[in-house]
Amino acid sequence: MNSRPTPFDELDRKIITALMANARTSFAEIGAAVGLSSTAVKRRVDRLRDTGVITGFTATVKPSALGWRTEAYVEVYCEGAAPPRRLAEVVRNHPEITAAMTVTGGADALLHVRARDVQHFEEVLERIRIEPFIRKTISVMVLSHLIPESPEAGASQPAPEEATDGAAGLR
């Protein structure tokens, strides 16, 4: 993997745009749209993958089909200065956390949580809060997605096992 920024041209941008719209679009279809052969498109996609511009391909799944019926964002406030790598260790232990990032402002981190229902969300929140360096959390429940086709409205990972088998409880 190359760590240098890789320049790319307008054709690369068009290829990336086509793949972002539908990663299953064939190289031949993309080539026809951008004026290249399928072989030339493949070479460019391979280069974009090798240089880390394209990091992967994924399916977007309706969260409720996987058992995710409740969604929230959780602001996390830490005691002292919790290093980002320690926060990352904690969030990796919670499969219901689908995204996590450090942020500016009063909170130290922002978590995107999906759960079966409100009770399951509360259990997840309790597991997060027992971490010794977490001082408080503030949660905001998602009511609806105003841009339903956005990546945030879908799920890129399967629901945790307890969300599909009906088992409840803390880990």
Short mmCIF file of C-alpha atoms in Angstrom, two decimals, residues 15 27-28 30-32 34-44:
data_model
loop_
_atom_site.label_atom_id
_atom_site.label_comp_id
_atom_site.label_asym_id
_atom_site.label_seq_id
_atom_site.Cartn_x
_atom_site.Cartn_y
_atom_site.Cartn_z
CA ILE A 15 -14.91 5.53 -12.62
CA PHE A 27 -15.96 -2.66 -16.26
CA ALA A 28 -17.49 -2.82 -19.76
CA ILE A 30 -18.20 1.83 -16.95
CA GLY A 31 -15.88 1.87 -19.96
CA ALA A 32 -18.78 2.60 -22.31
CA VAL A 34 -16.38 7.05 -19.77
CA GLY A 35 -14.92 6.21 -23.18
CA LEU A 36 -12.46 3.46 -22.21
CA SER A 37 -12.16 -0.26 -22.87
CA SER A 38 -13.11 -2.63 -20.05
CA THR A 39 -9.42 -3.61 -19.80
CA ALA A 40 -8.39 0.02 -19.34
CA VAL A 41 -11.07 0.47 -16.65
CA LYS A 42 -9.85 -2.65 -14.85
CA ARG A 43 -6.25 -1.40 -14.91
CA ARG A 44 -7.35 1.93 -13.45
#
